[in-house]
PDB file of C-alpha atoms in Angstrom:
ATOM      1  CA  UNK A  11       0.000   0.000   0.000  1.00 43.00           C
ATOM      2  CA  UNK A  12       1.529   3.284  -1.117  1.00 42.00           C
ATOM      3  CA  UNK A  13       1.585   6.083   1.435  1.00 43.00           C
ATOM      4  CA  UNK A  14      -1.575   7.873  -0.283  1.00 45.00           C
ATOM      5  CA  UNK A  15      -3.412   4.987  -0.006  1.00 47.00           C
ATOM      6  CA  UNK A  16      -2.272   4.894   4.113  1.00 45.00           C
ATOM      7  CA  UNK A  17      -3.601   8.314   4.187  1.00 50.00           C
ATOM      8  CA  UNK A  18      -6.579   7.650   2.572  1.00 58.00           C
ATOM      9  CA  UNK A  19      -7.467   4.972   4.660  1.00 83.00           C
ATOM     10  CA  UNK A  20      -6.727   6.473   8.037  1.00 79.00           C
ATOM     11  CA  UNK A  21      -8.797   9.354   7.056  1.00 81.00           C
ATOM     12  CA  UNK A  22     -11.388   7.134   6.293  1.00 79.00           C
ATOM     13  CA  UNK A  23     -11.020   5.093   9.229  1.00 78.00           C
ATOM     14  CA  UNK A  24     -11.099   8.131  11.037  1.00 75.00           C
ATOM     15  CA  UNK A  25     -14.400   8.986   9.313  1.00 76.00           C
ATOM     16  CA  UNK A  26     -16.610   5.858   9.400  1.00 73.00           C
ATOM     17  CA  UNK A  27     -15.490   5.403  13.141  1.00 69.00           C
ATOM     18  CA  UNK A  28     -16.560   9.113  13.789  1.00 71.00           C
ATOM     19  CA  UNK A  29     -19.911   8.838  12.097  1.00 70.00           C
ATOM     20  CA  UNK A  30     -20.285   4.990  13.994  1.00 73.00           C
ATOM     21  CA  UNK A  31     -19.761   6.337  17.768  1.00 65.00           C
ATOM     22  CA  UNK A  32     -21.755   9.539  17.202  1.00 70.00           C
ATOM     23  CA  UNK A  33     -25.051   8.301  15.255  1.00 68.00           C
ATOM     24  CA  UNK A  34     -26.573   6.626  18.587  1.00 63.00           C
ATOM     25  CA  UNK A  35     -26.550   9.734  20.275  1.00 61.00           C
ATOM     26  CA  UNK A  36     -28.120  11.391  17.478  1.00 62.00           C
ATOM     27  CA  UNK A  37     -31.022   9.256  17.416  1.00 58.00           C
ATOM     28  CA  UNK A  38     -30.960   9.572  21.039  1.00 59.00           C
ATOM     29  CA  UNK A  39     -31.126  13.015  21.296  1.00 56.00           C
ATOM     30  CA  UNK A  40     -32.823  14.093  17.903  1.00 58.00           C
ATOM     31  CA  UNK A  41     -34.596  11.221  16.760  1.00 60.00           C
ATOM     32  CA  UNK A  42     -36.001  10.234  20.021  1.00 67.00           C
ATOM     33  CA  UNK A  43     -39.833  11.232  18.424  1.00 76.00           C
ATOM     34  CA  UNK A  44     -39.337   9.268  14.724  1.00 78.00           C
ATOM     35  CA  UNK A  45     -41.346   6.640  14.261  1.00 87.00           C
ATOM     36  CA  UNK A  46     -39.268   3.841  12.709  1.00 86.00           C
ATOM     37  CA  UNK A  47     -40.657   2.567   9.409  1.00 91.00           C
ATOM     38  CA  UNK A  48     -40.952  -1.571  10.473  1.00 90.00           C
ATOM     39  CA  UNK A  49     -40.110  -2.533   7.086  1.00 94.00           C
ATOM     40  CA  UNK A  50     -38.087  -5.320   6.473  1.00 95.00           C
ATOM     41  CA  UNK A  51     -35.761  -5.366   3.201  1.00 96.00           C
ATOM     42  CA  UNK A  52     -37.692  -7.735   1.846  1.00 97.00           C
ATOM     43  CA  UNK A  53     -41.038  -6.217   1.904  1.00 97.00           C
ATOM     44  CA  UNK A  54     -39.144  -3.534   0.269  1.00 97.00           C
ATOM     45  CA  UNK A  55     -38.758  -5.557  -2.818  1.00 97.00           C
ATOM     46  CA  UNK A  56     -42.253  -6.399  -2.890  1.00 98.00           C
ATOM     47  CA  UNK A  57     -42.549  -2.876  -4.274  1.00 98.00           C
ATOM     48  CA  UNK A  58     -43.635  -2.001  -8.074  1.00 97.00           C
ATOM     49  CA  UNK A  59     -40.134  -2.493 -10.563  1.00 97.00           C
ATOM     50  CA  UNK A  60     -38.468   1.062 -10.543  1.00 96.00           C
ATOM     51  CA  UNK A  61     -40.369   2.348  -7.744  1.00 98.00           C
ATOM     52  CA  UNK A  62     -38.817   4.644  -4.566  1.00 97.00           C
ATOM     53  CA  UNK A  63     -39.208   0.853  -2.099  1.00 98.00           C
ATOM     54  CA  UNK A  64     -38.203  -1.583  -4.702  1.00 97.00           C
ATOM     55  CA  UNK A  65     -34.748   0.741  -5.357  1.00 97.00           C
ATOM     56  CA  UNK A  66     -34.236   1.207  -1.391  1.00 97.00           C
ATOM     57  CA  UNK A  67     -34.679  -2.538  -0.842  1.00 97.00           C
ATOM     58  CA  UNK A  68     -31.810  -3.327  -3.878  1.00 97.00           C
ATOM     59  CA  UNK A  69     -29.629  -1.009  -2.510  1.00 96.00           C
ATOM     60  CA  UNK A  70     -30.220  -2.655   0.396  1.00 97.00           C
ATOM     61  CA  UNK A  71     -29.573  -5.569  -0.657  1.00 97.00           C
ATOM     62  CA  UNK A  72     -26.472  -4.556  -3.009  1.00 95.00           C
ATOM     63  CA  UNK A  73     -24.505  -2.984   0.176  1.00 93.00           C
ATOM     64  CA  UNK A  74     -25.357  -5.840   2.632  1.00 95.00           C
ATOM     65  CA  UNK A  75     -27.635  -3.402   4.554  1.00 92.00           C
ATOM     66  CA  UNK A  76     -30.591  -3.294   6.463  1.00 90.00           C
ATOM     67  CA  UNK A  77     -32.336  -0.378   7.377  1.00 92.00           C
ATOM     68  CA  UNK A  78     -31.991   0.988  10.435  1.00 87.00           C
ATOM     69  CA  UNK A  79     -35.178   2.379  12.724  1.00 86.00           C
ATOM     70  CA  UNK A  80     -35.510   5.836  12.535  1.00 85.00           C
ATOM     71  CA  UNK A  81     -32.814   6.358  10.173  1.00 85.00           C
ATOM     72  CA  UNK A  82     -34.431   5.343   7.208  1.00 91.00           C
ATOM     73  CA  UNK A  83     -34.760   8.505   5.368  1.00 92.00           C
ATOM     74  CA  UNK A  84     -30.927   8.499   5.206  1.00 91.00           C
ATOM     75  CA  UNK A  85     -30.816   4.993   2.884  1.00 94.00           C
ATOM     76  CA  UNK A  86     -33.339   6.784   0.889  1.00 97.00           C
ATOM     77  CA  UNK A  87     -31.190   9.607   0.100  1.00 96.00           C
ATOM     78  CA  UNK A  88     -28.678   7.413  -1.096  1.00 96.00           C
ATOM     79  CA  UNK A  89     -30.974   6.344  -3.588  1.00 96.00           C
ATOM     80  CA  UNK A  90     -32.694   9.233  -4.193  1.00 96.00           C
ATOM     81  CA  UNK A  91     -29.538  11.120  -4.756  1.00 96.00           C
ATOM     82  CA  UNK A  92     -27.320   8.511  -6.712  1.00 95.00           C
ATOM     83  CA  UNK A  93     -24.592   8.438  -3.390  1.00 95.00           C
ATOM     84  CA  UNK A  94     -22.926   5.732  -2.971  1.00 93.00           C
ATOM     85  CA  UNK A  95     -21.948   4.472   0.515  1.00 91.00           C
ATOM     86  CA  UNK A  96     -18.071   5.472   0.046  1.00 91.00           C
ATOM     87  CA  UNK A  97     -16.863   7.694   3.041  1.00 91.00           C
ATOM     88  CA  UNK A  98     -16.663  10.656   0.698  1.00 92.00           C
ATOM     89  CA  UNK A  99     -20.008   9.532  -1.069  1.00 94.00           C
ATOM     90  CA  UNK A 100     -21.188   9.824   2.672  1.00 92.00           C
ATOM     91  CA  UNK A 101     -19.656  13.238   2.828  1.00 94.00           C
ATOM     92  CA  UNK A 102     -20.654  14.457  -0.916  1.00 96.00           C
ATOM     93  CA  UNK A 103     -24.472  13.358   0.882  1.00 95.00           C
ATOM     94  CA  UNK A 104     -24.332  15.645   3.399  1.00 95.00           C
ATOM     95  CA  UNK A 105     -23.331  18.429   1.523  1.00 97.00           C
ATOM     96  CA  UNK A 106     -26.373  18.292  -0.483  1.00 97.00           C
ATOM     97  CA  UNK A 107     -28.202  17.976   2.333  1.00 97.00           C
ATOM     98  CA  UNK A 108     -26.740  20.962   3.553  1.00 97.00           C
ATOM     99  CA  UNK A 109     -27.487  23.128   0.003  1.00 97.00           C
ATOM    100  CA  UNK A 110     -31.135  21.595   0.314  1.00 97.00           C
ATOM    101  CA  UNK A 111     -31.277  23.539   3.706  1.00 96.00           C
ATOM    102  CA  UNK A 112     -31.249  20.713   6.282  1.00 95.00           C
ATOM    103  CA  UNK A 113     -29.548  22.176   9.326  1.00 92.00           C
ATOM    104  CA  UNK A 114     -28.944  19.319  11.505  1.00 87.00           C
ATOM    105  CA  UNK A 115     -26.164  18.561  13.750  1.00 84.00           C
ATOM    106  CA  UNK A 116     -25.288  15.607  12.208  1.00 84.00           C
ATOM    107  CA  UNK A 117     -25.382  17.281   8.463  1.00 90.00           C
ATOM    108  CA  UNK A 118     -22.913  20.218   9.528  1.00 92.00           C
ATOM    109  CA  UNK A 119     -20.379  17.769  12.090  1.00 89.00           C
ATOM    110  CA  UNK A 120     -20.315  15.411   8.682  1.00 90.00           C
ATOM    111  CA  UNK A 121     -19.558  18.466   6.377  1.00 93.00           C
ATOM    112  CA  UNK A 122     -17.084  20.141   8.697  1.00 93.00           C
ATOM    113  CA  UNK A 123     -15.164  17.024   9.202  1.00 91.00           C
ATOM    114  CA  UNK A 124     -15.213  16.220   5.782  1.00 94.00           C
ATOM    115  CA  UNK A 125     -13.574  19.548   4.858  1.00 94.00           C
ATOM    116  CA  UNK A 126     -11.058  18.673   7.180  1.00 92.00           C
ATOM    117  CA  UNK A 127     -10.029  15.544   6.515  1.00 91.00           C
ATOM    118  CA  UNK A 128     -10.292  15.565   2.494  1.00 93.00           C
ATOM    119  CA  UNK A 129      -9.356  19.578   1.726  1.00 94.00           C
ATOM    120  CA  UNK A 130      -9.006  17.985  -2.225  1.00 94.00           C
ATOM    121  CA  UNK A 131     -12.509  16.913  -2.198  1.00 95.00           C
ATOM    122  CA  UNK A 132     -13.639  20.500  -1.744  1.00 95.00           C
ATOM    123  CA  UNK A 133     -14.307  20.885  -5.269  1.00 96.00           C
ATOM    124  CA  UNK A 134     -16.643  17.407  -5.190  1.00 96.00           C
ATOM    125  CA  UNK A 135     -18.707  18.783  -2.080  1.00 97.00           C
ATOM    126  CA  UNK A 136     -18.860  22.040  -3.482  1.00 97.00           C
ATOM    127  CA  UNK A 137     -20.587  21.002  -6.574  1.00 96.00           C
ATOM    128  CA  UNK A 138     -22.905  18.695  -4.226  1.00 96.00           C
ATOM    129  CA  UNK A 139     -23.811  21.425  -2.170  1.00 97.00           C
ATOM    130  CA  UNK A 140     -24.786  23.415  -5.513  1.00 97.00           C
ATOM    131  CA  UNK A 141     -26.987  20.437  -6.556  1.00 96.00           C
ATOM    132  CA  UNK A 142     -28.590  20.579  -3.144  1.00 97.00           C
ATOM    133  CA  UNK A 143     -29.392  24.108  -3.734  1.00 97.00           C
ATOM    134  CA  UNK A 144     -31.178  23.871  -7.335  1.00 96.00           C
ATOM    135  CA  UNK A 145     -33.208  21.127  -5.962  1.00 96.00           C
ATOM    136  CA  UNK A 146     -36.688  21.152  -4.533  1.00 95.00           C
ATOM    137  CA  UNK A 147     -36.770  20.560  -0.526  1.00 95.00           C
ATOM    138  CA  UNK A 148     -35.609  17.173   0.121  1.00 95.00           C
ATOM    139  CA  UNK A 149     -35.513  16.309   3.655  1.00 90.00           C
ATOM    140  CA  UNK A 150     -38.658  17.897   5.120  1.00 90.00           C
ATOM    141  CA  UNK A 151     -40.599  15.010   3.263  1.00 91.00           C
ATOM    142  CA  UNK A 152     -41.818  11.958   4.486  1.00 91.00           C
ATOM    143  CA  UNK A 153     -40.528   9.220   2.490  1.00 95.00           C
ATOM    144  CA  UNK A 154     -42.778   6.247   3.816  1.00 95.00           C
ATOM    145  CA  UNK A 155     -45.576   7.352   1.751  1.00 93.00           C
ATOM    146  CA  UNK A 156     -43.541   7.436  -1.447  1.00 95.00           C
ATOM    147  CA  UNK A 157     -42.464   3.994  -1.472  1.00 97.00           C
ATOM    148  CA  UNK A 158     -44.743   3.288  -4.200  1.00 97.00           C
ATOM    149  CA  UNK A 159     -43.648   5.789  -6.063  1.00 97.00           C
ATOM    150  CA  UNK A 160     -41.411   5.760  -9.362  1.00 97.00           C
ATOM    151  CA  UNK A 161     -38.455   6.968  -8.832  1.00 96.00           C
ATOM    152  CA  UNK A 162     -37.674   8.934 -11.869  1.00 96.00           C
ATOM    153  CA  UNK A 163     -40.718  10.457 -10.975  1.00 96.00           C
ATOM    154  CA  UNK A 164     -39.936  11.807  -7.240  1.00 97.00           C
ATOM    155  CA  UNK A 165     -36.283  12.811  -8.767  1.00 96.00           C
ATOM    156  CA  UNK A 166     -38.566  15.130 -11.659  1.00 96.00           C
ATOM    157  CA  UNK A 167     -40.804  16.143  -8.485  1.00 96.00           C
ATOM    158  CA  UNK A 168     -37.605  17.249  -6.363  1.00 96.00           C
ATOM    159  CA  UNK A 169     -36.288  18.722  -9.393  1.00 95.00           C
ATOM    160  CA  UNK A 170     -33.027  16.594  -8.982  1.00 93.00           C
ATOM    161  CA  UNK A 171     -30.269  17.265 -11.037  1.00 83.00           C
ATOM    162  CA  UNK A 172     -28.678  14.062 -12.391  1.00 77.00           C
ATOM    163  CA  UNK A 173     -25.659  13.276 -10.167  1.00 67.00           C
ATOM    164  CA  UNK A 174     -22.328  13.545 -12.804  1.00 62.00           C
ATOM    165  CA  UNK A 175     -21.107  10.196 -11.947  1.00 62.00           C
ATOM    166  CA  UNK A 176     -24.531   8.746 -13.786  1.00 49.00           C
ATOM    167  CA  UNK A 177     -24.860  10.927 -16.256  1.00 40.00           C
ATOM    168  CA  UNK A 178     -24.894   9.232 -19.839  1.00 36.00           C
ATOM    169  CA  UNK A 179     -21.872  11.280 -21.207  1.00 35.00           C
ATOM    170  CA  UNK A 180     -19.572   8.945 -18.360  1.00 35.00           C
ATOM    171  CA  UNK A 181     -20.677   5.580 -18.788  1.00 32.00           C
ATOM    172  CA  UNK A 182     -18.768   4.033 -22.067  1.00 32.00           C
ATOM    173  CA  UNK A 183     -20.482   3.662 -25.162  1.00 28.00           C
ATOM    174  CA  UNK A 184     -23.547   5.466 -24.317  1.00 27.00           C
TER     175      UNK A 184
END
């Protein structure tokens, strides 16, 4: 392992262990009153083909997940917002978040920390922050009652600008 490699993966370390110690008293303290969903991943397939639940429960699925009570609106932004679950992914996340307006403890400490420990991803949560902020509000909606939903149509609704790593123009041959 080169030494940028051994930085990389400190950082992320860092990161992931950060975001692991911190989350239960987040829910403790600010998602005491959220109802958790009671949805198992795989009555999340059992959703309509390219609808809002069927796409949460194969992400799911794809990153060995399950969803966790009262922090199920997070997994949906993944999938909502085309993030992966990379620590900078994580981070790129929360900056949209953050352009959408969401002011939460959680979305600043993430963004903050970010900027500090990848100042050459500025650029990346910049331009995710931007995104956030030509989008319709996001996080004030209640994502339970979408499930059925097609996705391509609550990503029109939300005004959602195609994330850049999906866009046609990048994937080969296209």
């Amino acid at each position: 392992m080169n030494r940028t490699n051994h930085q990389n993966s400190l950082r992320e370390t860092l990161m992931i262990n950060l975001v692991r110690y911190s989350k239960p008293l987040y829910g403790l303290f600010f998602k005491s009153k959220a109802e958790p969903w009671e949805l198992s991943v795989l009555a999340l397939l059992q959703y309509p083909q390219q609808s809002l639940g069927r796409e949460l429960g194969l992400f799911l699925v794809a990153n060995r997940l399950k969803l966790m009570d009262k922090f199920e609106d997070h997994d949906v932004y993944h999938v909502l917002l085309q993030y992966s679950t990379s620590v900078v992914d994580e981070a790129r996340m929360q900056f949209f978040l953050l352009g959408n307006g969401k002011r939460s403890l959680f979305a600043l400490g993430t963004g903050f920390i970010a900027s500090c420990f990848f100042p050459e991803r500025w650029g990346a949560f910049y331009e995710a922050y931007k995104r956030g902020q030509h989008s319709g509000v996001v996080f004030k909606s209640d994502f339970l009652l979408g499930l059925n939903q097609p996705i391509n149509d609550l990503r029109s609704y939300f005004q959602i600008e195609e994330h850049p790593a999906f866009s046609a123009s990048s994937i080969p041959f296209a």
